[in-house]
């Protein structure tokens, strides 16, 4: 028997996981492209002054209703499932897999930092890597304790927001001050923040924005308590993976159906209220907005996951799963490719179309980008085993050459 640790083979893969990862990738593209298009950076007054404002307002509401926080939650749960698969495969070969896992996380951290500092300030990979390093600390807890810990992680941000509102403090104020100090040192101000990347005539100006943007990203993580949220979702995914629920869909169909109904019953009305709060400047205050975020993001993400699984049980040979599985298999490459394409389309060093599109046009462009990624991924994986970045990631993780050609 070969005890050498090795990447997951084609025969060990589950199309439901790859396709769901592809679905999450579409949602992430829709969530991120308004920032690439610089629309998100505009003031509310500037957004309302655009000729597309009426349609944009509808799309903005729908974005909070169906997209915001839901797909990153799915991606995070899938990451936790992936952690359980790594451990399972390692244990089958007589190894704990922990050393391998940490090599994988440190490599991902390096990729995330490069992405953050060289391409896009909205990187999530670095946070995933840092948070992922905490998972081995809880891997031996039983399912009930893990789910209790996940519930605590997902609930604490609500309590922290309520405490900050009551105490009149902000735990992220120092990071926010550091962010604006760095931005002002480059000449980036509130007035030119939205147009800086569109007007950039060289990479140097883009890189200045990325440096201050890295501090802004840290501010967003601290202010939004993102480490707690991601850790909670990782743990949920780990429980799903450890119990191999993705491989036992048929025997758990009844539980999946009940989870779908309950999640939708909580998530849909909460998402409507969350969208109202988000598009009206937190109408009911930050603590209520934080509660609505939790009640909309996580249950709706579970509703999406369970609905996807139920459809798979009904039509496992559907073209949908084949279309989504290939971009899902090279999700890391496609995630970074979305950044490259966003820069090329919207920044001054590319076509410079930033601020020239309304939100509905940006989202249509994002959908077109994902359609391109489907075609690209199917062509690529016809000849190559891994996505380009996945290939390097695996080789650095396993410290050996992997033949990429089929």
mmCIF file of C-alpha atoms in Angstrom:
data_model
loop_
_atom_site.group_PDB
_atom_site.id
_atom_site.type_symbol
_atom_site.label_atom_id
_atom_site.label_comp_id
_atom_site.label_asym_id
_atom_site.label_seq_id
_atom_site.Cartn_x
_atom_site.Cartn_y
_atom_site.Cartn_z
ATOM 1 C CA UNK A 1 0.000 0.000 0.000
ATOM 2 C CA UNK A 2 1.255 3.497 -0.870
ATOM 3 C CA UNK A 3 1.324 5.616 2.278
ATOM 4 C CA UNK A 4 2.618 8.751 0.571
ATOM 5 C CA UNK A 5 0.431 11.777 1.022
ATOM 6 C CA UNK A 6 -0.987 12.970 -2.287
ATOM 7 C CA UNK A 7 -3.673 15.319 -3.639
ATOM 8 C CA UNK A 8 -7.236 14.151 -4.129
ATOM 9 C CA UNK A 9 -7.547 12.135 -7.321
ATOM 10 C CA UNK A 10 -10.325 12.400 -9.918
ATOM 11 C CA UNK A 11 -11.905 9.185 -8.583
ATOM 12 C CA UNK A 12 -11.980 10.596 -5.045
ATOM 13 C CA UNK A 13 -13.801 13.786 -6.043
ATOM 14 C CA UNK A 14 -17.519 14.427 -5.577
ATOM 15 C CA UNK A 15 -19.168 16.433 -8.340
ATOM 16 C CA UNK A 16 -21.682 17.905 -5.873
ATOM 17 C CA UNK A 17 -18.830 19.647 -4.006
ATOM 18 C CA UNK A 18 -17.112 20.866 -7.180
ATOM 19 C CA UNK A 19 -20.379 22.147 -8.643
ATOM 20 C CA UNK A 20 -21.342 23.870 -5.407
ATOM 21 C CA UNK A 21 -17.932 25.538 -5.357
ATOM 22 C CA UNK A 22 -18.637 26.730 -8.889
ATOM 23 C CA UNK A 23 -21.986 28.123 -7.757
ATOM 24 C CA UNK A 24 -20.276 29.965 -4.900
ATOM 25 C CA UNK A 25 -17.749 31.354 -7.368
ATOM 26 C CA UNK A 26 -20.585 32.892 -9.415
ATOM 27 C CA UNK A 27 -22.027 34.520 -6.312
ATOM 28 C CA UNK A 28 -18.627 35.870 -5.279
ATOM 29 C CA UNK A 29 -18.165 37.359 -8.747
ATOM 30 C CA UNK A 30 -21.540 39.111 -8.469
ATOM 31 C CA UNK A 31 -20.665 40.350 -4.983
ATOM 32 C CA UNK A 32 -17.189 41.657 -5.842
ATOM 33 C CA UNK A 33 -17.586 43.253 -9.265
ATOM 34 C CA UNK A 34 -19.430 46.367 -8.019
ATOM 35 C CA UNK A 35 -16.195 47.175 -6.183
ATOM 36 C CA UNK A 36 -14.035 46.467 -9.239
ATOM 37 C CA UNK A 37 -16.374 48.720 -11.217
ATOM 38 C CA UNK A 38 -15.846 51.374 -8.491
ATOM 39 C CA UNK A 39 -19.623 51.866 -8.118
ATOM 40 C CA UNK A 40 -19.401 50.826 -4.464
ATOM 41 C CA UNK A 41 -16.926 53.657 -3.783
ATOM 42 C CA UNK A 42 -19.339 56.350 -4.971
ATOM 43 C CA UNK A 43 -21.320 58.385 -2.487
ATOM 44 C CA UNK A 44 -25.055 57.773 -2.350
ATOM 45 C CA UNK A 45 -25.621 61.135 -4.023
ATOM 46 C CA UNK A 46 -23.281 60.248 -6.892
ATOM 47 C CA UNK A 47 -24.993 56.878 -7.354
ATOM 48 C CA UNK A 48 -28.400 58.564 -7.490
ATOM 49 C CA UNK A 49 -27.122 61.059 -10.065
ATOM 50 C CA UNK A 50 -26.317 58.305 -12.579
ATOM 51 C CA UNK A 51 -28.705 57.752 -15.475
ATOM 52 C CA UNK A 52 -29.009 54.099 -14.421
ATOM 53 C CA UNK A 53 -30.019 54.939 -10.838
ATOM 54 C CA UNK A 54 -33.571 53.610 -11.008
ATOM 55 C CA UNK A 55 -32.528 50.165 -12.256
ATOM 56 C CA UNK A 56 -29.462 50.219 -9.999
ATOM 57 C CA UNK A 57 -31.603 50.685 -6.905
ATOM 58 C CA UNK A 58 -33.599 47.582 -7.760
ATOM 59 C CA UNK A 59 -30.446 45.547 -8.439
ATOM 60 C CA UNK A 60 -28.850 46.882 -5.236
ATOM 61 C CA UNK A 61 -31.811 45.668 -3.192
ATOM 62 C CA UNK A 62 -31.777 42.269 -4.924
ATOM 63 C CA UNK A 63 -28.048 42.016 -4.305
ATOM 64 C CA UNK A 64 -28.536 42.341 -0.545
ATOM 65 C CA UNK A 65 -31.555 40.042 -0.730
ATOM 66 C CA UNK A 66 -29.991 37.128 -2.607
ATOM 67 C CA UNK A 67 -26.199 37.600 -2.818
ATOM 68 C CA UNK A 68 -24.547 39.608 -0.057
ATOM 69 C CA UNK A 69 -22.786 37.351 2.509
ATOM 70 C CA UNK A 70 -24.641 34.258 1.273
ATOM 71 C CA UNK A 71 -22.086 32.951 -1.206
ATOM 72 C CA UNK A 72 -18.998 33.734 0.827
ATOM 73 C CA UNK A 73 -20.750 31.723 3.566
ATOM 74 C CA UNK A 74 -21.128 28.788 1.171
ATOM 75 C CA UNK A 75 -17.473 29.103 0.175
ATOM 76 C CA UNK A 76 -16.449 29.113 3.837
ATOM 77 C CA UNK A 77 -18.506 26.006 4.604
ATOM 78 C CA UNK A 78 -16.919 24.258 1.618
ATOM 79 C CA UNK A 79 -13.490 25.175 2.984
ATOM 80 C CA UNK A 80 -14.350 23.414 6.248
ATOM 81 C CA UNK A 81 -15.474 20.366 4.285
ATOM 82 C CA UNK A 82 -12.151 20.443 2.433
ATOM 83 C CA UNK A 83 -10.279 20.422 5.742
ATOM 84 C CA UNK A 84 -12.092 17.252 6.796
ATOM 85 C CA UNK A 85 -11.256 15.592 3.463
ATOM 86 C CA UNK A 86 -7.549 16.409 3.862
ATOM 87 C CA UNK A 87 -7.550 14.833 7.327
ATOM 88 C CA UNK A 88 -9.506 11.781 6.185
ATOM 89 C CA UNK A 89 -7.105 11.080 3.335
ATOM 90 C CA UNK A 90 -4.083 11.627 5.579
ATOM 91 C CA UNK A 91 -5.438 9.317 8.290
ATOM 92 C CA UNK A 92 -6.105 6.628 5.676
ATOM 93 C CA UNK A 93 -2.352 6.703 4.976
ATOM 94 C CA UNK A 94 -1.398 6.544 8.647
ATOM 95 C CA UNK A 95 -0.671 10.215 9.184
ATOM 96 C CA UNK A 96 -2.379 12.894 11.214
ATOM 97 C CA UNK A 97 -2.212 15.251 8.260
ATOM 98 C CA UNK A 98 -1.676 18.271 10.521
ATOM 99 C CA UNK A 99 1.782 19.115 9.183
ATOM 100 C CA UNK A 100 0.448 18.835 5.638
ATOM 101 C CA UNK A 101 -2.516 21.016 6.528
ATOM 102 C CA UNK A 102 -0.326 23.780 7.967
ATOM 103 C CA UNK A 103 1.900 23.744 4.885
ATOM 104 C CA UNK A 104 -1.253 24.132 2.855
ATOM 105 C CA UNK A 105 -2.439 27.053 5.012
ATOM 106 C CA UNK A 106 0.902 28.882 4.981
ATOM 107 C CA UNK A 107 1.039 28.514 1.207
ATOM 108 C CA UNK A 108 -2.503 29.876 0.940
ATOM 109 C CA UNK A 109 -1.516 32.747 3.218
ATOM 110 C CA UNK A 110 1.335 33.628 0.864
ATOM 111 C CA UNK A 111 -1.018 33.553 -2.132
ATOM 112 C CA UNK A 112 -3.511 35.721 -0.260
ATOM 113 C CA UNK A 113 -0.921 38.316 0.732
ATOM 114 C CA UNK A 114 0.346 38.555 -2.849
ATOM 115 C CA UNK A 115 -3.239 38.941 -4.066
ATOM 116 C CA UNK A 116 -3.926 41.595 -1.437
ATOM 117 C CA UNK A 117 -0.818 43.670 -2.116
ATOM 118 C CA UNK A 118 -0.471 43.216 -5.873
ATOM 119 C CA UNK A 119 -3.980 42.816 -7.299
ATOM 120 C CA UNK A 120 -6.988 43.543 -5.112
ATOM 121 C CA UNK A 121 -7.652 44.916 -1.646
ATOM 122 C CA UNK A 122 -10.744 42.760 -1.231
ATOM 123 C CA UNK A 123 -8.810 39.516 -0.785
ATOM 124 C CA UNK A 124 -10.358 36.838 1.428
ATOM 125 C CA UNK A 125 -7.659 34.162 1.076
ATOM 126 C CA UNK A 126 -5.338 35.544 3.744
ATOM 127 C CA UNK A 127 -8.170 35.561 6.279
ATOM 128 C CA UNK A 128 -9.128 32.019 5.273
ATOM 129 C CA UNK A 129 -5.557 30.858 5.799
ATOM 130 C CA UNK A 130 -5.182 32.487 9.226
ATOM 131 C CA UNK A 131 -8.586 31.288 10.397
ATOM 132 C CA UNK A 132 -7.988 27.835 8.962
ATOM 133 C CA UNK A 133 -4.904 27.474 11.154
ATOM 134 C CA UNK A 134 -7.260 27.429 14.167
ATOM 135 C CA UNK A 135 -9.234 24.404 12.971
ATOM 136 C CA UNK A 136 -6.826 21.689 14.187
ATOM 137 C CA UNK A 137 -7.316 23.039 17.710
ATOM 138 C CA UNK A 138 -10.955 21.869 17.712
ATOM 139 C CA UNK A 139 -10.863 18.869 15.370
ATOM 140 C CA UNK A 140 -11.214 16.301 18.167
ATOM 141 C CA UNK A 141 -14.367 17.808 19.681
ATOM 142 C CA UNK A 142 -17.583 15.851 19.159
ATOM 143 C CA UNK A 143 -20.245 17.102 16.764
ATOM 144 C CA UNK A 144 -22.424 18.697 19.431
ATOM 145 C CA UNK A 145 -19.569 20.698 20.917
ATOM 146 C CA UNK A 146 -18.366 21.749 17.484
ATOM 147 C CA UNK A 147 -21.801 23.010 16.491
ATOM 148 C CA UNK A 148 -22.151 24.802 19.830
ATOM 149 C CA UNK A 149 -18.793 26.480 19.239
ATOM 150 C CA UNK A 150 -19.890 27.454 15.717
ATOM 151 C CA UNK A 151 -23.084 28.993 17.093
ATOM 152 C CA UNK A 152 -21.039 30.992 19.611
ATOM 153 C CA UNK A 153 -18.689 32.245 16.880
ATOM 154 C CA UNK A 154 -21.598 33.328 14.685
ATOM 155 C CA UNK A 155 -23.491 34.965 17.567
ATOM 156 C CA UNK A 156 -20.628 36.902 19.168
ATOM 157 C CA UNK A 157 -20.450 39.544 16.375
ATOM 158 C CA UNK A 158 -24.063 40.495 17.136
ATOM 159 C CA UNK A 159 -23.252 40.937 20.833
ATOM 160 C CA UNK A 160 -20.078 42.889 20.036
ATOM 161 C CA UNK A 161 -21.976 45.268 17.767
ATOM 162 C CA UNK A 162 -24.625 45.800 20.438
ATOM 163 C CA UNK A 163 -21.938 46.458 23.074
ATOM 164 C CA UNK A 164 -20.137 48.964 20.847
ATOM 165 C CA UNK A 165 -23.409 50.794 20.194
ATOM 166 C CA UNK A 166 -24.261 50.863 23.894
ATOM 167 C CA UNK A 167 -20.759 51.883 25.025
ATOM 168 C CA UNK A 168 -20.222 54.368 22.194
ATOM 169 C CA UNK A 169 -16.883 52.816 21.224
ATOM 170 C CA UNK A 170 -15.369 51.227 18.139
ATOM 171 C CA UNK A 171 -12.830 48.430 18.486
ATOM 172 C CA UNK A 172 -11.624 49.178 14.952
ATOM 173 C CA UNK A 173 -11.115 52.940 15.353
ATOM 174 C CA UNK A 174 -7.313 52.725 15.581
ATOM 175 C CA UNK A 175 -7.126 50.647 12.390
ATOM 176 C CA UNK A 176 -9.475 53.069 10.639
ATOM 177 C CA UNK A 177 -7.246 55.995 11.597
ATOM 178 C CA UNK A 178 -4.164 54.153 10.333
ATOM 179 C CA UNK A 179 -5.948 53.411 7.072
ATOM 180 C CA UNK A 180 -6.824 57.042 6.333
ATOM 181 C CA UNK A 181 -3.405 58.240 7.451
ATOM 182 C CA UNK A 182 -1.795 55.934 4.880
ATOM 183 C CA UNK A 183 -4.323 56.921 2.210
ATOM 184 C CA UNK A 184 -3.733 60.643 2.786
ATOM 185 C CA UNK A 185 0.022 60.128 2.600
ATOM 186 C CA UNK A 186 -0.476 59.086 -1.042
ATOM 187 C CA UNK A 187 -2.928 61.893 -1.755
ATOM 188 C CA UNK A 188 -5.934 59.562 -1.674
ATOM 189 C CA UNK A 189 -8.867 61.398 -0.108
ATOM 190 C CA UNK A 190 -12.612 60.969 0.296
ATOM 191 C CA UNK A 191 -13.069 63.157 -2.788
ATOM 192 C CA UNK A 192 -10.881 61.147 -5.200
ATOM 193 C CA UNK A 193 -11.228 57.713 -3.587
ATOM 194 C CA UNK A 194 -13.766 56.445 -6.131
ATOM 195 C CA UNK A 195 -11.910 57.767 -9.175
ATOM 196 C CA UNK A 196 -8.304 56.993 -8.152
ATOM 197 C CA UNK A 197 -8.093 53.578 -9.830
ATOM 198 C CA UNK A 198 -9.931 54.723 -12.941
ATOM 199 C CA UNK A 199 -7.567 57.668 -13.331
ATOM 200 C CA UNK A 200 -4.417 55.619 -12.588
ATOM 201 C CA UNK A 201 -2.155 55.836 -15.632
ATOM 202 C CA UNK A 202 0.382 53.353 -14.288
ATOM 203 C CA UNK A 203 0.719 50.455 -11.868
ATOM 204 C CA UNK A 204 2.505 52.638 -9.291
ATOM 205 C CA UNK A 205 -0.721 54.530 -8.558
ATOM 206 C CA UNK A 206 -2.650 51.256 -8.401
ATOM 207 C CA UNK A 207 -0.119 49.835 -5.954
ATOM 208 C CA UNK A 208 -0.461 52.891 -3.710
ATOM 209 C CA UNK A 209 -4.193 52.270 -3.570
ATOM 210 C CA UNK A 210 -3.575 48.600 -2.762
ATOM 211 C CA UNK A 211 -1.243 49.412 0.135
ATOM 212 C CA UNK A 212 -3.751 51.678 1.838
ATOM 213 C CA UNK A 213 -6.439 49.199 0.809
ATOM 214 C CA UNK A 214 -4.698 46.421 2.718
ATOM 215 C CA UNK A 215 -5.085 48.448 5.908
ATOM 216 C CA UNK A 216 -8.688 49.183 4.955
ATOM 217 C CA UNK A 217 -9.239 45.452 4.559
ATOM 218 C CA UNK A 218 -7.865 44.855 8.054
ATOM 219 C CA UNK A 219 -10.272 47.517 9.309
ATOM 220 C CA UNK A 220 -13.172 45.720 7.613
ATOM 221 C CA UNK A 221 -12.148 42.416 9.186
ATOM 222 C CA UNK A 222 -11.907 43.906 12.672
ATOM 223 C CA UNK A 223 -15.025 46.064 12.374
ATOM 224 C CA UNK A 224 -17.037 43.220 10.859
ATOM 225 C CA UNK A 225 -15.696 40.533 13.255
ATOM 226 C CA UNK A 226 -14.924 38.462 10.181
ATOM 227 C CA UNK A 227 -12.554 35.985 11.846
ATOM 228 C CA UNK A 228 -15.335 34.827 14.191
ATOM 229 C CA UNK A 229 -17.828 34.542 11.344
ATOM 230 C CA UNK A 230 -15.463 32.604 9.093
ATOM 231 C CA UNK A 231 -14.370 30.288 11.914
ATOM 232 C CA UNK A 232 -17.991 29.467 12.723
ATOM 233 C CA UNK A 233 -18.706 28.608 9.077
ATOM 234 C CA UNK A 234 -15.492 26.574 8.808
ATOM 235 C CA UNK A 235 -16.562 24.500 11.804
ATOM 236 C CA UNK A 236 -19.999 23.838 10.297
ATOM 237 C CA UNK A 237 -18.293 22.681 7.113
ATOM 238 C CA UNK A 238 -15.915 20.485 9.079
ATOM 239 C CA UNK A 239 -18.837 18.746 10.814
ATOM 240 C CA UNK A 240 -20.522 18.157 7.441
ATOM 241 C CA UNK A 241 -17.294 16.799 6.010
ATOM 242 C CA UNK A 242 -16.319 14.677 8.978
ATOM 243 C CA UNK A 243 -19.683 12.911 8.799
ATOM 244 C CA UNK A 244 -19.360 12.625 4.995
ATOM 245 C CA UNK A 245 -22.850 14.014 4.488
ATOM 246 C CA UNK A 246 -21.910 15.045 0.935
ATOM 247 C CA UNK A 247 -21.411 11.323 0.138
ATOM 248 C CA UNK A 248 -24.634 10.237 1.880
ATOM 249 C CA UNK A 249 -27.176 12.587 0.368
ATOM 250 C CA UNK A 250 -29.770 9.939 -0.488
ATOM 251 C CA UNK A 251 -29.943 8.451 3.008
ATOM 252 C CA UNK A 252 -30.189 11.932 4.518
ATOM 253 C CA UNK A 253 -32.753 13.290 2.068
ATOM 254 C CA UNK A 254 -35.415 13.786 4.741
ATOM 255 C CA UNK A 255 -33.070 15.786 6.988
ATOM 256 C CA UNK A 256 -31.851 17.832 4.025
ATOM 257 C CA UNK A 257 -35.451 18.658 3.081
ATOM 258 C CA UNK A 258 -36.298 19.737 6.640
ATOM 259 C CA UNK A 259 -33.154 21.873 6.817
ATOM 260 C CA UNK A 260 -34.110 23.527 3.531
ATOM 261 C CA UNK A 261 -37.615 24.401 4.732
ATOM 262 C CA UNK A 262 -36.455 25.752 8.105
ATOM 263 C CA UNK A 263 -33.525 27.675 6.618
ATOM 264 C CA UNK A 264 -35.686 29.256 3.930
ATOM 265 C CA UNK A 265 -38.398 30.135 6.448
ATOM 266 C CA UNK A 266 -35.822 32.025 8.540
ATOM 267 C CA UNK A 267 -33.544 33.299 5.789
ATOM 268 C CA UNK A 268 -36.004 34.714 3.258
ATOM 269 C CA UNK A 269 -37.949 37.134 5.485
ATOM 270 C CA UNK A 270 -34.747 38.080 7.316
ATOM 271 C CA UNK A 271 -33.037 38.765 3.986
ATOM 272 C CA UNK A 272 -35.871 41.069 2.954
ATOM 273 C CA UNK A 273 -35.515 43.041 6.195
ATOM 274 C CA UNK A 274 -31.712 42.977 5.868
ATOM 275 C CA UNK A 275 -31.940 44.396 2.342
ATOM 276 C CA UNK A 276 -34.241 47.166 3.570
ATOM 277 C CA UNK A 277 -31.824 47.976 6.406
ATOM 278 C CA UNK A 278 -28.737 47.893 4.158
ATOM 279 C CA UNK A 279 -30.219 50.106 1.444
ATOM 280 C CA UNK A 280 -31.612 52.636 3.916
ATOM 281 C CA UNK A 281 -28.473 53.327 5.939
ATOM 282 C CA UNK A 282 -29.211 50.879 8.780
ATOM 283 C CA UNK A 283 -32.708 52.197 9.369
ATOM 284 C CA UNK A 284 -33.146 50.381 12.696
ATOM 285 C CA UNK A 285 -29.610 50.855 14.015
ATOM 286 C CA UNK A 286 -26.425 48.793 13.852
ATOM 287 C CA UNK A 287 -27.381 46.112 16.437
ATOM 288 C CA UNK A 288 -30.601 45.270 14.566
ATOM 289 C CA UNK A 289 -28.720 45.307 11.269
ATOM 290 C CA UNK A 290 -26.190 42.883 12.733
ATOM 291 C CA UNK A 291 -28.984 40.549 13.877
ATOM 292 C CA UNK A 292 -30.595 40.677 10.442
ATOM 293 C CA UNK A 293 -27.224 39.925 8.826
ATOM 294 C CA UNK A 294 -26.854 36.765 10.908
ATOM 295 C CA UNK A 295 -30.444 35.646 10.370
ATOM 296 C CA UNK A 296 -30.237 36.231 6.622
ATOM 297 C CA UNK A 297 -26.702 35.205 5.613
ATOM 298 C CA UNK A 298 -26.304 31.846 7.344
ATOM 299 C CA UNK A 299 -29.818 30.358 6.976
ATOM 300 C CA UNK A 300 -30.036 31.496 3.339
ATOM 301 C CA UNK A 301 -26.639 29.957 2.613
ATOM 302 C CA UNK A 302 -27.892 26.682 4.105
ATOM 303 C CA UNK A 303 -31.077 26.985 2.041
ATOM 304 C CA UNK A 304 -28.989 27.367 -1.119
ATOM 305 C CA UNK A 305 -26.799 24.398 -0.186
ATOM 306 C CA UNK A 306 -29.696 22.090 0.659
ATOM 307 C CA UNK A 307 -31.707 23.145 -2.409
ATOM 308 C CA UNK A 308 -28.675 22.386 -4.565
ATOM 309 C CA UNK A 309 -28.323 18.961 -2.938
ATOM 310 C CA UNK A 310 -32.022 18.151 -3.379
ATOM 311 C CA UNK A 311 -31.851 19.082 -7.051
ATOM 312 C CA UNK A 312 -28.782 16.875 -7.397
ATOM 313 C CA UNK A 313 -30.657 13.943 -5.863
ATOM 314 C CA UNK A 314 -33.469 14.489 -8.331
ATOM 315 C CA UNK A 315 -31.354 15.088 -11.445
ATOM 316 C CA UNK A 316 -27.736 14.011 -10.820
ATOM 317 C CA UNK A 317 -26.949 14.019 -14.555
ATOM 318 C CA UNK A 318 -28.177 17.582 -15.074
ATOM 319 C CA UNK A 319 -26.052 19.767 -17.332
ATOM 320 C CA UNK A 320 -25.936 22.327 -14.511
ATOM 321 C CA UNK A 321 -23.597 20.200 -12.399
ATOM 322 C CA UNK A 322 -21.290 19.498 -15.309
ATOM 323 C CA UNK A 323 -21.119 23.200 -16.219
ATOM 324 C CA UNK A 324 -20.369 24.341 -12.658
ATOM 325 C CA UNK A 325 -18.025 21.535 -11.623
ATOM 326 C CA UNK A 326 -15.101 22.530 -13.862
ATOM 327 C CA UNK A 327 -14.814 26.157 -12.645
ATOM 328 C CA UNK A 328 -15.368 24.761 -9.148
ATOM 329 C CA UNK A 329 -12.404 22.398 -9.513
ATOM 330 C CA UNK A 330 -10.141 25.354 -10.247
ATOM 331 C CA UNK A 331 -11.914 27.842 -7.983
ATOM 332 C CA UNK A 332 -8.719 29.433 -6.652
ATOM 333 C CA UNK A 333 -7.437 30.137 -10.155
ATOM 334 C CA UNK A 334 -10.812 31.527 -11.177
ATOM 335 C CA UNK A 335 -11.076 33.662 -8.036
ATOM 336 C CA UNK A 336 -7.752 35.319 -8.856
ATOM 337 C CA UNK A 337 -8.673 35.515 -12.544
ATOM 338 C CA UNK A 338 -11.764 37.519 -11.601
ATOM 339 C CA UNK A 339 -9.437 40.096 -10.031
ATOM 340 C CA UNK A 340 -7.278 40.255 -13.162
ATOM 341 C CA UNK A 341 -10.316 40.656 -15.420
ATOM 342 C CA UNK A 342 -11.856 43.271 -13.106
ATOM 343 C CA UNK A 343 -8.646 45.314 -13.242
ATOM 344 C CA UNK A 344 -8.423 44.958 -17.018
ATOM 345 C CA UNK A 345 -12.005 46.102 -17.543
ATOM 346 C CA UNK A 346 -12.346 48.922 -15.020
ATOM 347 C CA UNK A 347 -8.962 50.364 -13.965
ATOM 348 C CA UNK A 348 -7.037 53.081 -15.785
ATOM 349 C CA UNK A 349 -4.210 50.657 -16.544
ATOM 350 C CA UNK A 350 -6.774 48.580 -18.458
ATOM 351 C CA UNK A 351 -9.790 49.736 -20.455
ATOM 352 C CA UNK A 352 -10.631 52.341 -17.796
ATOM 353 C CA UNK A 353 -14.389 51.679 -17.745
ATOM 354 C CA UNK A 354 -14.678 52.287 -13.988
ATOM 355 C CA UNK A 355 -17.518 54.682 -13.009
ATOM 356 C CA UNK A 356 -18.926 54.501 -16.541
ATOM 357 C CA UNK A 357 -21.358 51.676 -15.736
ATOM 358 C CA UNK A 358 -24.347 51.529 -13.457
ATOM 359 C CA UNK A 359 -24.742 48.676 -11.012
ATOM 360 C CA UNK A 360 -27.007 46.634 -13.277
ATOM 361 C CA UNK A 361 -24.455 46.888 -16.085
ATOM 362 C CA UNK A 362 -21.634 45.868 -13.756
ATOM 363 C CA UNK A 363 -23.571 42.806 -12.590
ATOM 364 C CA UNK A 364 -24.321 41.863 -16.191
ATOM 365 C CA UNK A 365 -20.598 42.138 -16.896
ATOM 366 C CA UNK A 366 -19.845 39.945 -13.866
ATOM 367 C CA UNK A 367 -22.211 37.292 -15.184
ATOM 368 C CA UNK A 368 -20.498 37.450 -18.589
ATOM 369 C CA UNK A 369 -17.124 37.055 -16.874
ATOM 370 C CA UNK A 370 -18.352 33.920 -15.119
ATOM 371 C CA UNK A 371 -19.695 32.487 -18.379
ATOM 372 C CA UNK A 372 -16.232 33.034 -19.844
ATOM 373 C CA UNK A 373 -14.736 31.236 -16.843
ATOM 374 C CA UNK A 374 -17.013 28.242 -17.450
ATOM 375 C CA UNK A 375 -15.787 27.967 -21.042
ATOM 376 C CA UNK A 376 -12.183 28.583 -20.032
ATOM 377 C CA UNK A 377 -12.329 26.000 -17.235
ATOM 378 C CA UNK A 378 -13.838 23.295 -19.438
ATOM 379 C CA UNK A 379 -11.190 23.877 -22.087
ATOM 380 C CA UNK A 380 -8.359 23.965 -19.534
ATOM 381 C CA UNK A 381 -9.388 20.836 -17.673
ATOM 382 C CA UNK A 382 -9.715 18.857 -20.864
ATOM 383 C CA UNK A 383 -5.923 18.821 -20.991
ATOM 384 C CA UNK A 384 -4.680 19.812 -17.508
ATOM 385 C CA UNK A 385 -5.443 18.084 -14.190
ATOM 386 C CA UNK A 386 -5.377 21.201 -12.025
ATOM 387 C CA UNK A 387 -6.023 24.895 -12.248
ATOM 388 C CA UNK A 388 -2.790 26.849 -12.646
ATOM 389 C CA UNK A 389 -2.730 28.244 -9.106
ATOM 390 C CA UNK A 390 -4.013 24.960 -7.657
ATOM 391 C CA UNK A 391 -1.088 23.198 -9.323
ATOM 392 C CA UNK A 392 1.490 25.437 -7.651
ATOM 393 C CA UNK A 393 -0.427 25.272 -4.369
ATOM 394 C CA UNK A 394 -0.394 21.471 -4.387
ATOM 395 C CA UNK A 395 3.278 21.213 -5.288
ATOM 396 C CA UNK A 396 4.255 23.616 -2.503
ATOM 397 C CA UNK A 397 1.997 21.700 -0.101
ATOM 398 C CA UNK A 398 3.306 18.222 -0.976
ATOM 399 C CA UNK A 399 6.861 19.422 -1.728
ATOM 400 C CA UNK A 400 7.167 17.427 -4.933
ATOM 401 C CA UNK A 401 6.543 17.669 -8.657
ATOM 402 C CA UNK A 402 3.028 16.859 -9.813
ATOM 403 C CA UNK A 403 2.429 16.084 -13.471
ATOM 404 C CA UNK A 404 -0.289 18.537 -14.600
ATOM 405 C CA UNK A 405 -0.971 16.945 -17.995
ATOM 406 C CA UNK A 406 -3.756 14.401 -18.342
#
